[in-house]
Tab-separated table of C-alpha atoms and ligand atoms in Angstrom:
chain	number	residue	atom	x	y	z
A	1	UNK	CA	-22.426	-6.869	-7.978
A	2	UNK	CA	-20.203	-6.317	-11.263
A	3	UNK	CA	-17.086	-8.848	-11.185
A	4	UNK	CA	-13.934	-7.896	-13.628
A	5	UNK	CA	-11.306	-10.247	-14.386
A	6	UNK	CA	-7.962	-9.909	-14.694
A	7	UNK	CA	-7.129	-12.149	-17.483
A	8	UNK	CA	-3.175	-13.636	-16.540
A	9	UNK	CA	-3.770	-16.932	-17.314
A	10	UNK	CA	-3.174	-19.162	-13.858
A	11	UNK	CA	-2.136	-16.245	-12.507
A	12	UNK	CA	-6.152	-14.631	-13.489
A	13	UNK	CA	-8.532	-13.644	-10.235
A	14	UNK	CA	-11.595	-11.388	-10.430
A	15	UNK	CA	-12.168	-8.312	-8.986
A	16	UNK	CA	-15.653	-8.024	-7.008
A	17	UNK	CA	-17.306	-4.423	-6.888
A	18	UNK	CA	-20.404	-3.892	-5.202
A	19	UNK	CA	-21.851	-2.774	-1.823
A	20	UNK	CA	-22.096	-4.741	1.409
A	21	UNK	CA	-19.615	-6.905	0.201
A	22	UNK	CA	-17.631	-7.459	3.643
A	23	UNK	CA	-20.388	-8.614	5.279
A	24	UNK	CA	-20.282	-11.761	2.297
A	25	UNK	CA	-16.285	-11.724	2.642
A	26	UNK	CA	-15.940	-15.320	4.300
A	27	UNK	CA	-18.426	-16.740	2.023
A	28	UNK	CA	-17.073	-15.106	-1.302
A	29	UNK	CA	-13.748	-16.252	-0.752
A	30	UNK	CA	-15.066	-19.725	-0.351
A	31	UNK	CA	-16.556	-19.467	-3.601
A	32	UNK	CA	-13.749	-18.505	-5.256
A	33	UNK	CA	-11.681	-21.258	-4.175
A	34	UNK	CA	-9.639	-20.278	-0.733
A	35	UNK	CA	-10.795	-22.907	1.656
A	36	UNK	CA	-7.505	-22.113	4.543
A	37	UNK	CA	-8.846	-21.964	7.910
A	38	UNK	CA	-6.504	-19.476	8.921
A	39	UNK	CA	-6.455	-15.984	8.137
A	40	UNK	CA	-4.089	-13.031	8.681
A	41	UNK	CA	-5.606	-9.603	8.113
A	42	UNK	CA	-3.310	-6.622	7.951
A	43	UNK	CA	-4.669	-3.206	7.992
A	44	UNK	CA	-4.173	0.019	9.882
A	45	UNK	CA	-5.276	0.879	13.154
A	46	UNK	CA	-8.293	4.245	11.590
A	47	UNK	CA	-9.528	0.628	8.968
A	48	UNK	CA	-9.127	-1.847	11.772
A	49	UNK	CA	-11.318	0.498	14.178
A	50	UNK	CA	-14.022	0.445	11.517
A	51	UNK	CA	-13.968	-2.722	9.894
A	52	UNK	CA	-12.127	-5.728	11.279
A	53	UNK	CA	-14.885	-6.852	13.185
A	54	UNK	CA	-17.556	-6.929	9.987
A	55	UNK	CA	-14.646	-9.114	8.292
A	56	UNK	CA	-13.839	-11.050	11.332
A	57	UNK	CA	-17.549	-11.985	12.037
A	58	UNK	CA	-18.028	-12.766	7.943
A	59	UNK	CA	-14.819	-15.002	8.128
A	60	UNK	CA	-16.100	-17.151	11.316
A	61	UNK	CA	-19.315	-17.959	9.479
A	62	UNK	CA	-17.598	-19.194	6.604
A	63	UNK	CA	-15.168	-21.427	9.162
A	64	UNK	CA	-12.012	-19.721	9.665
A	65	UNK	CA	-10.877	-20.838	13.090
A	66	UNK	CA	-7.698	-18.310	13.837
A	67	UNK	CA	-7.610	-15.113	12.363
A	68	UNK	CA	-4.645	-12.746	13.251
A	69	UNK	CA	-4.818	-9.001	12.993
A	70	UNK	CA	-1.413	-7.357	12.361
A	71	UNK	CA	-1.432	-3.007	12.050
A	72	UNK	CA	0.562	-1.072	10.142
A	73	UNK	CA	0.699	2.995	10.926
A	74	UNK	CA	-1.861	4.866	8.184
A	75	UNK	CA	0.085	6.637	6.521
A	76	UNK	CA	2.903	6.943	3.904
A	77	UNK	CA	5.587	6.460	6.422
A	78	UNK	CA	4.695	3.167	7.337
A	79	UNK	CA	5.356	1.953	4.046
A	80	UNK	CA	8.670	1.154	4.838
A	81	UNK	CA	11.207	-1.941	5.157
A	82	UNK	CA	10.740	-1.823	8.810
A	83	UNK	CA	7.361	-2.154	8.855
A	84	UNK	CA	7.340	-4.708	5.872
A	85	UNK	CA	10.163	-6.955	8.081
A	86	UNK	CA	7.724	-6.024	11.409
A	87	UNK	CA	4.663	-7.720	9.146
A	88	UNK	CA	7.165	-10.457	8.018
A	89	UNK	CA	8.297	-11.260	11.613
A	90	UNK	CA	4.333	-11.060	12.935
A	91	UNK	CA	3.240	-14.037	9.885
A	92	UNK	CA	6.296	-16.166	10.952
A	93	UNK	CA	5.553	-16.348	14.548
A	94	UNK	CA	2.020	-16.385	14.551
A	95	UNK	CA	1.881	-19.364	11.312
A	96	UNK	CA	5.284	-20.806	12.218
A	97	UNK	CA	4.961	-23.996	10.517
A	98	UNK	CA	3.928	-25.032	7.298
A	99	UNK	CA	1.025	-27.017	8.555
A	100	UNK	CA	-0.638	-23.588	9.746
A	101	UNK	CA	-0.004	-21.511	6.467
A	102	UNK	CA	-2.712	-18.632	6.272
A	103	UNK	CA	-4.553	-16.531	4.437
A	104	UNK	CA	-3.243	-12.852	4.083
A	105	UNK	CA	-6.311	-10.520	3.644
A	106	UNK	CA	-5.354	-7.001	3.098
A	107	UNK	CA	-8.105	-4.399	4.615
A	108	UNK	CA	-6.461	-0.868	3.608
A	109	UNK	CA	-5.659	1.518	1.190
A	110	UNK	CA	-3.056	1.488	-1.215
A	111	UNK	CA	-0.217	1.126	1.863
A	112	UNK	CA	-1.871	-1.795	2.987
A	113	UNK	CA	-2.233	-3.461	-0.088
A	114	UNK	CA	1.525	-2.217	-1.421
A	115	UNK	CA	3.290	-3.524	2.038
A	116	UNK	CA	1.072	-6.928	2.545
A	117	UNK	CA	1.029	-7.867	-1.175
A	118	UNK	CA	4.883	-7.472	-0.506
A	119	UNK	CA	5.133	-9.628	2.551
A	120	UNK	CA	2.677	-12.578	1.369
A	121	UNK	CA	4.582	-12.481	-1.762
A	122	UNK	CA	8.205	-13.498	-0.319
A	123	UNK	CA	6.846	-15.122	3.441
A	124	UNK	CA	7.937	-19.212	2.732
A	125	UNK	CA	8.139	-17.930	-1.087
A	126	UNK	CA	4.883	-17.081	-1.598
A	127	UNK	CA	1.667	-17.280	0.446
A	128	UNK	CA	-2.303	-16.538	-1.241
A	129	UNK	CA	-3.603	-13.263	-0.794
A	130	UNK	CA	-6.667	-11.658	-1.068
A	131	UNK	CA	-7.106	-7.357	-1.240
A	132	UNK	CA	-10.105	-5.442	0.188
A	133	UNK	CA	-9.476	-2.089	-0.598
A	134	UNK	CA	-10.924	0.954	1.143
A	135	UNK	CA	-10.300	3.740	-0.637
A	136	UNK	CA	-11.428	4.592	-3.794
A	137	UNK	CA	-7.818	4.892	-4.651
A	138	UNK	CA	-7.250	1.596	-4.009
A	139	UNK	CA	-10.413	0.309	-5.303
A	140	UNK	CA	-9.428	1.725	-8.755
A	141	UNK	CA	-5.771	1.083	-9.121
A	142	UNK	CA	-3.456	-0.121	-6.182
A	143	UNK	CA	-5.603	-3.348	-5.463
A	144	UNK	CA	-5.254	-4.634	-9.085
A	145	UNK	CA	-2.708	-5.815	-10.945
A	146	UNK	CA	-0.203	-6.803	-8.533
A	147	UNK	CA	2.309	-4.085	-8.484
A	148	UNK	CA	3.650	-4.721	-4.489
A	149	UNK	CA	6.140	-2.470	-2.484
A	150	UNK	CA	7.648	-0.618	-0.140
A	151	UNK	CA	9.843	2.696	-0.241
A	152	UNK	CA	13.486	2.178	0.928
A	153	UNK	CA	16.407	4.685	1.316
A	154	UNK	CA	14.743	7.821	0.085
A	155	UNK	CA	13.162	6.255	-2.990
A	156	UNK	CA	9.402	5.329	-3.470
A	157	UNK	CA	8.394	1.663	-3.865
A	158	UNK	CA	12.090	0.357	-5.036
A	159	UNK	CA	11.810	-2.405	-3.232
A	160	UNK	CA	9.163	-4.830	-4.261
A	161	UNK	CA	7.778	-7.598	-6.864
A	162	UNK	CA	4.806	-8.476	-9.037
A	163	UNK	CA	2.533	-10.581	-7.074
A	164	UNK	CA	-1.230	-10.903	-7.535
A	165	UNK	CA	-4.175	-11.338	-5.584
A	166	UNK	CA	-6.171	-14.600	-5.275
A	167	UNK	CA	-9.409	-12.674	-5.262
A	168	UNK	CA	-10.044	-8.423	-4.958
A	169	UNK	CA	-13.556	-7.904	-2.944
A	170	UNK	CA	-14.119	-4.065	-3.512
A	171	UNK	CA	-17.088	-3.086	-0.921
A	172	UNK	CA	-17.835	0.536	-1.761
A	173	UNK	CA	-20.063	1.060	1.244
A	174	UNK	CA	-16.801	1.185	2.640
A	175	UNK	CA	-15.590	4.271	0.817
A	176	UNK	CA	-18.382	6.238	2.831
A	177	UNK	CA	-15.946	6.832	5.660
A	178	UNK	CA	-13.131	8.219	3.360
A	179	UNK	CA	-12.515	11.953	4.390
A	180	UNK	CA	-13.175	14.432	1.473
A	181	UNK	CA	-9.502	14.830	1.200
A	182	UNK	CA	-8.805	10.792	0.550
A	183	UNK	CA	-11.532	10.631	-1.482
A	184	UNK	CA	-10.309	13.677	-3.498
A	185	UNK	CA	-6.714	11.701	-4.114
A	186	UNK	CA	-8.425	8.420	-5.539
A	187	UNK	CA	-10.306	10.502	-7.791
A	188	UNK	CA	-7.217	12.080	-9.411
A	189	UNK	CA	-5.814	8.144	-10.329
A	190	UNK	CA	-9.784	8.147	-12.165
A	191	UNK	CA	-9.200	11.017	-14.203
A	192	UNK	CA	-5.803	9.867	-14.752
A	193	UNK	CA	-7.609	6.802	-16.874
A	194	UNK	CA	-9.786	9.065	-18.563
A	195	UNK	CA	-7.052	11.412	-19.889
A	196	UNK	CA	-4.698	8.796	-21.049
A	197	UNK	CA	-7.301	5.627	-21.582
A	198	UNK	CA	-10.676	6.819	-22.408
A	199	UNK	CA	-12.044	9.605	-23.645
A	200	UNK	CA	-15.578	7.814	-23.071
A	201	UNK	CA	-14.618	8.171	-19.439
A	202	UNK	CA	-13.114	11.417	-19.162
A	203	UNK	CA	-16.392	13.210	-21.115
A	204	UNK	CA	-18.509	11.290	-18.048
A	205	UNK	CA	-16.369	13.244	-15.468
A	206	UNK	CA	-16.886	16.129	-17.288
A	207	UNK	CA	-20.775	15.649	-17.242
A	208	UNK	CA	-20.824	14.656	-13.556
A	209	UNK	CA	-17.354	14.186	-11.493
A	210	UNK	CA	-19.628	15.528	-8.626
A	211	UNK	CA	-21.670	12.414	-8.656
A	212	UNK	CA	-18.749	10.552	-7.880
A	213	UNK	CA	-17.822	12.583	-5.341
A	214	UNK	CA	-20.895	12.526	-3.370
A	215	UNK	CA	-20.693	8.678	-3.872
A	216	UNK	CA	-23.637	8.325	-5.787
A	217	UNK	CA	-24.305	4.587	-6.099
A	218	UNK	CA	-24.840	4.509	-9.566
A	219	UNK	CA	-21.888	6.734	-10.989
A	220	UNK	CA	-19.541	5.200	-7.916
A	221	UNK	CA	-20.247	1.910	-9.055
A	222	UNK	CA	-19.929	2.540	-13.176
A	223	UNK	CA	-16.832	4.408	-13.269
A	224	UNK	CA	-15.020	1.660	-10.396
A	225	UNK	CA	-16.125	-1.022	-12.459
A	226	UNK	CA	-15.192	1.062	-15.707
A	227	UNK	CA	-11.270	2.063	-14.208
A	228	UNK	CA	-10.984	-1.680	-13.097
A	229	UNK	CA	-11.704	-2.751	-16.021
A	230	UNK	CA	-9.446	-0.251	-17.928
A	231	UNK	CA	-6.413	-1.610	-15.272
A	232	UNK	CA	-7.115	-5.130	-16.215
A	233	UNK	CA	-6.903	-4.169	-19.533
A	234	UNK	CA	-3.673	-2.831	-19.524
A	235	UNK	CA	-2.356	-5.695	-17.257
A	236	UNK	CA	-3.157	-8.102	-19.115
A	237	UNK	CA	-1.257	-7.087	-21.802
A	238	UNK	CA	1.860	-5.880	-19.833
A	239	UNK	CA	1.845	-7.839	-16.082
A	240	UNK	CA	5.518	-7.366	-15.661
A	241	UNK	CA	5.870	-3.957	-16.815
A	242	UNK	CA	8.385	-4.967	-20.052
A	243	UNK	CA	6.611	-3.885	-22.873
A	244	UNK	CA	5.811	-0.707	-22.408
A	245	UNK	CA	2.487	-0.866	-22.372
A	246	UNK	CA	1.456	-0.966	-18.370
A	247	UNK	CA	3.574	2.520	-18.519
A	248	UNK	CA	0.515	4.265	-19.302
A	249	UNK	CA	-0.406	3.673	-15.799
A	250	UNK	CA	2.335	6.291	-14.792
A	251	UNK	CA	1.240	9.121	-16.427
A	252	UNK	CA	1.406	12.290	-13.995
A	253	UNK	CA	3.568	9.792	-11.444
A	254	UNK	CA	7.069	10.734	-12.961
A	255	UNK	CA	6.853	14.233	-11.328
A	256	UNK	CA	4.102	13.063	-9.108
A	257	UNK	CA	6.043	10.539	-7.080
A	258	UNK	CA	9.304	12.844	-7.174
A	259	UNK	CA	6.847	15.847	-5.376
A	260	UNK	CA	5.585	13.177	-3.103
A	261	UNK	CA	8.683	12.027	-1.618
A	262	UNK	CA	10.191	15.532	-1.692
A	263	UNK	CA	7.202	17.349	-0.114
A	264	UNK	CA	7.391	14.171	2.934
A	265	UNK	CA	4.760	12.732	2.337
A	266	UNK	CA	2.684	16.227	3.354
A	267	UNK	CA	0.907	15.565	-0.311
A	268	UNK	CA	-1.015	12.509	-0.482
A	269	UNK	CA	-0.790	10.124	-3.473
A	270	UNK	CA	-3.651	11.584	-5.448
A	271	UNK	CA	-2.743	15.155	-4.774
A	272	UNK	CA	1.056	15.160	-5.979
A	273	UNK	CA	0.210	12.971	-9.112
A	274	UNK	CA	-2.653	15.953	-9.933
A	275	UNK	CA	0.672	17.707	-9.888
A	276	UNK	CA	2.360	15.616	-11.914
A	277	UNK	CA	-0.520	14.956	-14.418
A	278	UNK	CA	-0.225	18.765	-14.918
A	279	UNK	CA	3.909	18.697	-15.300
A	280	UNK	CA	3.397	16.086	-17.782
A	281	UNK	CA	1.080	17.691	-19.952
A	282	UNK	CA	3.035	20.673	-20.050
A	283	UNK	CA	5.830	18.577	-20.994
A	284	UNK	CA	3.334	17.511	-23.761
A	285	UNK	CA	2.910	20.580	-24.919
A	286	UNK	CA	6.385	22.372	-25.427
A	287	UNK	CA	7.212	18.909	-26.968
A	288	UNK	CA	4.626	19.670	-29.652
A	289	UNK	CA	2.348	16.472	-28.658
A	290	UNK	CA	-0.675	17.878	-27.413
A	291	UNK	CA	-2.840	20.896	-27.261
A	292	UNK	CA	-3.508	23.814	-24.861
A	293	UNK	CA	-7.050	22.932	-25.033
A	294	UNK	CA	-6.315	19.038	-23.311
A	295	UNK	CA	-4.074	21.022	-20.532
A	296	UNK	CA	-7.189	23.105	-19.870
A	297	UNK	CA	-10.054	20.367	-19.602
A	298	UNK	CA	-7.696	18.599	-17.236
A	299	UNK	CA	-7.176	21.834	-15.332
A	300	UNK	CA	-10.685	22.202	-15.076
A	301	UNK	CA	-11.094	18.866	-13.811
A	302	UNK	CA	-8.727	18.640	-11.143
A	303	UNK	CA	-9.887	22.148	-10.135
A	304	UNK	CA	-13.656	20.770	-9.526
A	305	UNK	CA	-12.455	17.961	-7.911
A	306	UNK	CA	-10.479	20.147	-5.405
A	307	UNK	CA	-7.075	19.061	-6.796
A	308	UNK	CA	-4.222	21.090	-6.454
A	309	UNK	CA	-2.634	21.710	-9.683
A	310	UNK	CA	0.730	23.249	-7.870
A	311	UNK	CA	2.729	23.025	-4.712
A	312	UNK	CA	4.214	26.399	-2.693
A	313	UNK	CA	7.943	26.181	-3.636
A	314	UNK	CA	9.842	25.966	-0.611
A	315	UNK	CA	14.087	26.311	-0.546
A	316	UNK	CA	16.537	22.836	-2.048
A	317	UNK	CA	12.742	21.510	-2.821
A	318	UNK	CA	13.264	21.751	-6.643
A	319	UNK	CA	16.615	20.322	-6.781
A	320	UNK	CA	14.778	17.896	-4.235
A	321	UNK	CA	12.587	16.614	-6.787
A	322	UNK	CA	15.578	16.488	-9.535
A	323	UNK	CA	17.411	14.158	-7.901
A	324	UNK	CA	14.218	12.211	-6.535
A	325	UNK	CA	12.843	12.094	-9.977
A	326	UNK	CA	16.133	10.610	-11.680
A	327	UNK	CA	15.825	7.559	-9.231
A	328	UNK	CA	12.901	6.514	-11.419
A	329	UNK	CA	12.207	2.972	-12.156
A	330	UNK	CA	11.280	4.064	-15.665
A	331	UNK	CA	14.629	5.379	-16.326
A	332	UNK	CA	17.184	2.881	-17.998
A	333	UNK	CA	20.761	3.956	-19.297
A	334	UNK	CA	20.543	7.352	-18.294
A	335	UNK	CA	17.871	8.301	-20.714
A	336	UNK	CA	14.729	9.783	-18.923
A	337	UNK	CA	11.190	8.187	-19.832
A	338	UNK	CA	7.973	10.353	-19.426
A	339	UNK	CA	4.364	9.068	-20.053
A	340	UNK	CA	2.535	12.219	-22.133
A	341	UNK	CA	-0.769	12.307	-23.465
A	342	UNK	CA	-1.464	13.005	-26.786
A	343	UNK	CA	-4.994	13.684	-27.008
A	344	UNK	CA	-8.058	12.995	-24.269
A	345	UNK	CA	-7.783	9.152	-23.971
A	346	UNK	CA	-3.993	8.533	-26.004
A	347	UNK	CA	-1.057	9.145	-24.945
A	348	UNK	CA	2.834	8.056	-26.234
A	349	UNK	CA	6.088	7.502	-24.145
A	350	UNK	CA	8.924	10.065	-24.830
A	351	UNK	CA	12.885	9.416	-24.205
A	352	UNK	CA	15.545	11.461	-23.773
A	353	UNK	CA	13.172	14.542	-22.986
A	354	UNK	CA	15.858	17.360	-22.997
A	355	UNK	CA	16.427	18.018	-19.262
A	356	UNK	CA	15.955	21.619	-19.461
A	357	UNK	CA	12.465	21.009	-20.296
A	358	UNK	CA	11.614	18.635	-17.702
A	359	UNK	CA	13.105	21.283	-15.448
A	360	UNK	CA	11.177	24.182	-16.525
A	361	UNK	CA	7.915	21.939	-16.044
A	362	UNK	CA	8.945	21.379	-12.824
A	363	UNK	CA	9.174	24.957	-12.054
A	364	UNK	CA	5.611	25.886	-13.700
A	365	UNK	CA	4.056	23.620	-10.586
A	366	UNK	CA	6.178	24.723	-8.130
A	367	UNK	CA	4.945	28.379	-8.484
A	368	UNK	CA	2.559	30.039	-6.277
A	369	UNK	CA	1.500	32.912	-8.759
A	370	UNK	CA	-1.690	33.133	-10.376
A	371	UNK	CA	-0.834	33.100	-13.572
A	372	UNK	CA	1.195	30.251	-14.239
A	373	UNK	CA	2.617	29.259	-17.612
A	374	UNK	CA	0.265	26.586	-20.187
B	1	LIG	P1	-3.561	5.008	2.252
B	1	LIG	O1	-3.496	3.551	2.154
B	1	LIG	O2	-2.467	5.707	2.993
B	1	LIG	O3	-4.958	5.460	2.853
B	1	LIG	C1	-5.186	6.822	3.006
B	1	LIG	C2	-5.788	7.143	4.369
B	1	LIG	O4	-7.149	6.778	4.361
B	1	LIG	C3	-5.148	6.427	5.547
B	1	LIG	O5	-5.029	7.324	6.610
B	1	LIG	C4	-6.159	5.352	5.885
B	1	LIG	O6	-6.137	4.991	7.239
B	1	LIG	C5	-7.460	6.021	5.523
B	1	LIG	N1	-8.516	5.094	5.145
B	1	LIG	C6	-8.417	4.049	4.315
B	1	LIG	N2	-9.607	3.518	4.097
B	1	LIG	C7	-10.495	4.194	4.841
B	1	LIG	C8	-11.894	4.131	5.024
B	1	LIG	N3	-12.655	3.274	4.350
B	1	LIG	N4	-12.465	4.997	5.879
B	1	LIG	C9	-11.731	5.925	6.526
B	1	LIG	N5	-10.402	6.061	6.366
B	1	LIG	C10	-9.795	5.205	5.527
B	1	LIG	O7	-3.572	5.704	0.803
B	1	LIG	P2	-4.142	5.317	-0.618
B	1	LIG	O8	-4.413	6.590	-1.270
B	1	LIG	O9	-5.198	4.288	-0.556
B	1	LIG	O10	-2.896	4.623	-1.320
B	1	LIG	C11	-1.729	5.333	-1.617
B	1	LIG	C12	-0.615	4.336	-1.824
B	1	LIG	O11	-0.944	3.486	-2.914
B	1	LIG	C13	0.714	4.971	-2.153
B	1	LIG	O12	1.708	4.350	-1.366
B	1	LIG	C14	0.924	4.642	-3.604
B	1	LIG	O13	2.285	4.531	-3.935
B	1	LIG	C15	0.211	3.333	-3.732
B	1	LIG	N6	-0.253	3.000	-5.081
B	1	LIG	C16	0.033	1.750	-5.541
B	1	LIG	C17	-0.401	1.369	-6.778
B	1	LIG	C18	-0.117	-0.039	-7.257
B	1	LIG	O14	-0.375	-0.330	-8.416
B	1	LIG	N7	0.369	-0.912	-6.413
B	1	LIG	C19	-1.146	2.247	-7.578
B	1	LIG	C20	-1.431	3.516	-7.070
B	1	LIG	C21	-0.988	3.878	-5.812
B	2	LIG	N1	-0.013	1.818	-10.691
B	2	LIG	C1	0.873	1.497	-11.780
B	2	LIG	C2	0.747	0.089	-12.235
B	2	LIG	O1	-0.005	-0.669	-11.677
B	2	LIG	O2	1.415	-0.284	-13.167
């Protein structure tokens, strides 16, 4: 087992990766501290079906006498502030009194972990929580670092705070259920890190982004431990977001999320920020701040991992995505904010991007020819 930690002073937990790590779940988080009796485990109803049992037999041996299983739908859509009050109104009347406070354990993917980070973070001001993600999405980026939310009125994850895990227990045994697809979309947030953090990382995916993949223990279990560690990196130096440093976490999501909400959620996560990893390079490019040559080794990348690199364009879509993409939380004063690389493993922020440019990147991924514009 490799153990990361994300290094926030009181606020610092470690991130567990390894296999056959649910099985240990009860006894790991008694190690690390969490000695409530109670315990309650959101997830969805496809996670629940295959793993609530595994966790709910691991936390009876380590002596938790009432655990509660709450479901939220799988999918985008249920990220939402009705589901996030529905979670909120299930931990109220099943721990009603302060006597009784639990556990939250979040079994899920990035929704999971977004929404329940959310609701242990404001239920009686604050209760511990603990992520097991499930998809290698989540095992690289939305289970670390404490970024919780939900999407509200038309806008993706406005409404939310900064609250971090206890403890992360990453099982990857459990990412051998992922469909190809899901498994595709975490891979695109692990090239993300090796385009804008590390070239070191980005020249391994060249060499062998099939091993990871095909899960291969060895790879799966480097490059995890290798993104995690890039995340708690960059959170460390930036938790709250002010410095401008945790931005490089964004890059490809400016577009990305915009596509995402605009397309309804038919893209998942990984897929539109592909996309908008693709948009923003372009961007890169006409702004004079990178080369052809990076846009290409990306391409090729996202290509072998099955990515799409563009969505069909589709009538109002583009304006769509305009007005989606000027809701961004990166945006102060009116003056846009994109996150561009500059070279495999560096990349700058650029304001005040002239619109027009932003908008003809926006077009070059919404085509459907063959030959689209570098
Ligand atoms: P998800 O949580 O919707 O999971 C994707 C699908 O995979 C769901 O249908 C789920 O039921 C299924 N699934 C999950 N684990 C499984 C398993 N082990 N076996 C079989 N099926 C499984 O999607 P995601 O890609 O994990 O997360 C996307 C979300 O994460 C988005 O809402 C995005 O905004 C958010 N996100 C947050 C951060 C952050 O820092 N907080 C970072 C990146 C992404
Ligand atoms: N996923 C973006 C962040 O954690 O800052």
């Amino acid at each position: 087992m490799n153990s990361v930690d994300v290094d926030l002073g009181p606020r610092s937990y470690p991130v567990l990766i390894g296999t056959g790590l649910l099985e240990n779940a009860g006894s790991l988080l008694r190690e690390h501290g969490l000695c409530q009796t109670n315990a309650f485990v959101i997830t969805n109803p496809q996670v629940g079906a295959l793993y609530f049992e595994s966790l709910q037999q691991a936390l009876g041996k380590a002596g938790f006498m009432r655990i509660v299983r709450h479901e939220i739908p799988a999918t985008e859509e249920g990220k939402n502030w009705e589901e996030f009050s529905g979670c909120c109104s299930a931990l109220l009347e099943a721990f009603p009194d302060t006597g009784s406070i639990p556990l939250v354990i979040l079994l899920g993917g990035g929704v999971v972990g977004d929404l329940g980070g959310f609701a242990a973070g404001v239920f009686r001001r604050g209760v511990p929580f603990v992520q097991i993600p499930t998809t290698l999405l989540a095992a690289v980026d939305s289970s670390v670092g404490g970024k919780v939310a939900v999407n509200f009125g038309g806008v993706k994850n406005i409404m939310g705070i900064f609250n971090q895990p206890r403890l992360v227990i990453c099982d990857l045994a459990l990412l051998k259920t992922l469909s190809p697809r899901e498994l595709r979309s975490g891979a695109a947030e692990v090239i993300k890190y090796g385009v804008v953090c590390s070239e070191a990382l980005f020249e391994q995916l060249e060499g062998g982004l099939e091993k990871l993949l095909a899960l291969d223990g060895a790879a799966l279990i480097d490059i995890v431990t290798q993104c995690v560690g890039l995340k708690a990196g960059v959170v460390a130096r930036d938790e709250f977001d002010k410095k401008g440093i945790r931005n490089v976490l964004n890059f490809g999501h400016t577009i990305g999320h915009a596509l995402e909400l605009s397309a309804n959620y038919t893209l998942t996560h990984g897929e539109a920020i592909s996309i908008g990893m693709i948009a923003a390079t372009r961007l890169s490019i006409a702004l004079g701040l990178s080369s052809p040559l990076l846009l290409e080794r990306l391409e090729t990348l996202l290509h072998r991992a099955n990515l799409p690199t563009r969505h069909p364009d589709a009538p109002g879509l583009f304006d769509k995505i305009v007005r989606a993409m000027q809701m961004d939380k990166k945006f102060r004063d009116g003056k846009n904010l994109f996150v561009l690389p500059t070279r495999i493993g560096g990349w700058q922020q650029q304001e005040n991007v002239p619109w027009e440019l932003v908008y003809e990147v926006v077009r070059s991924v919404l085509t459907v020819s063959e030959t689209l514009p570098s």
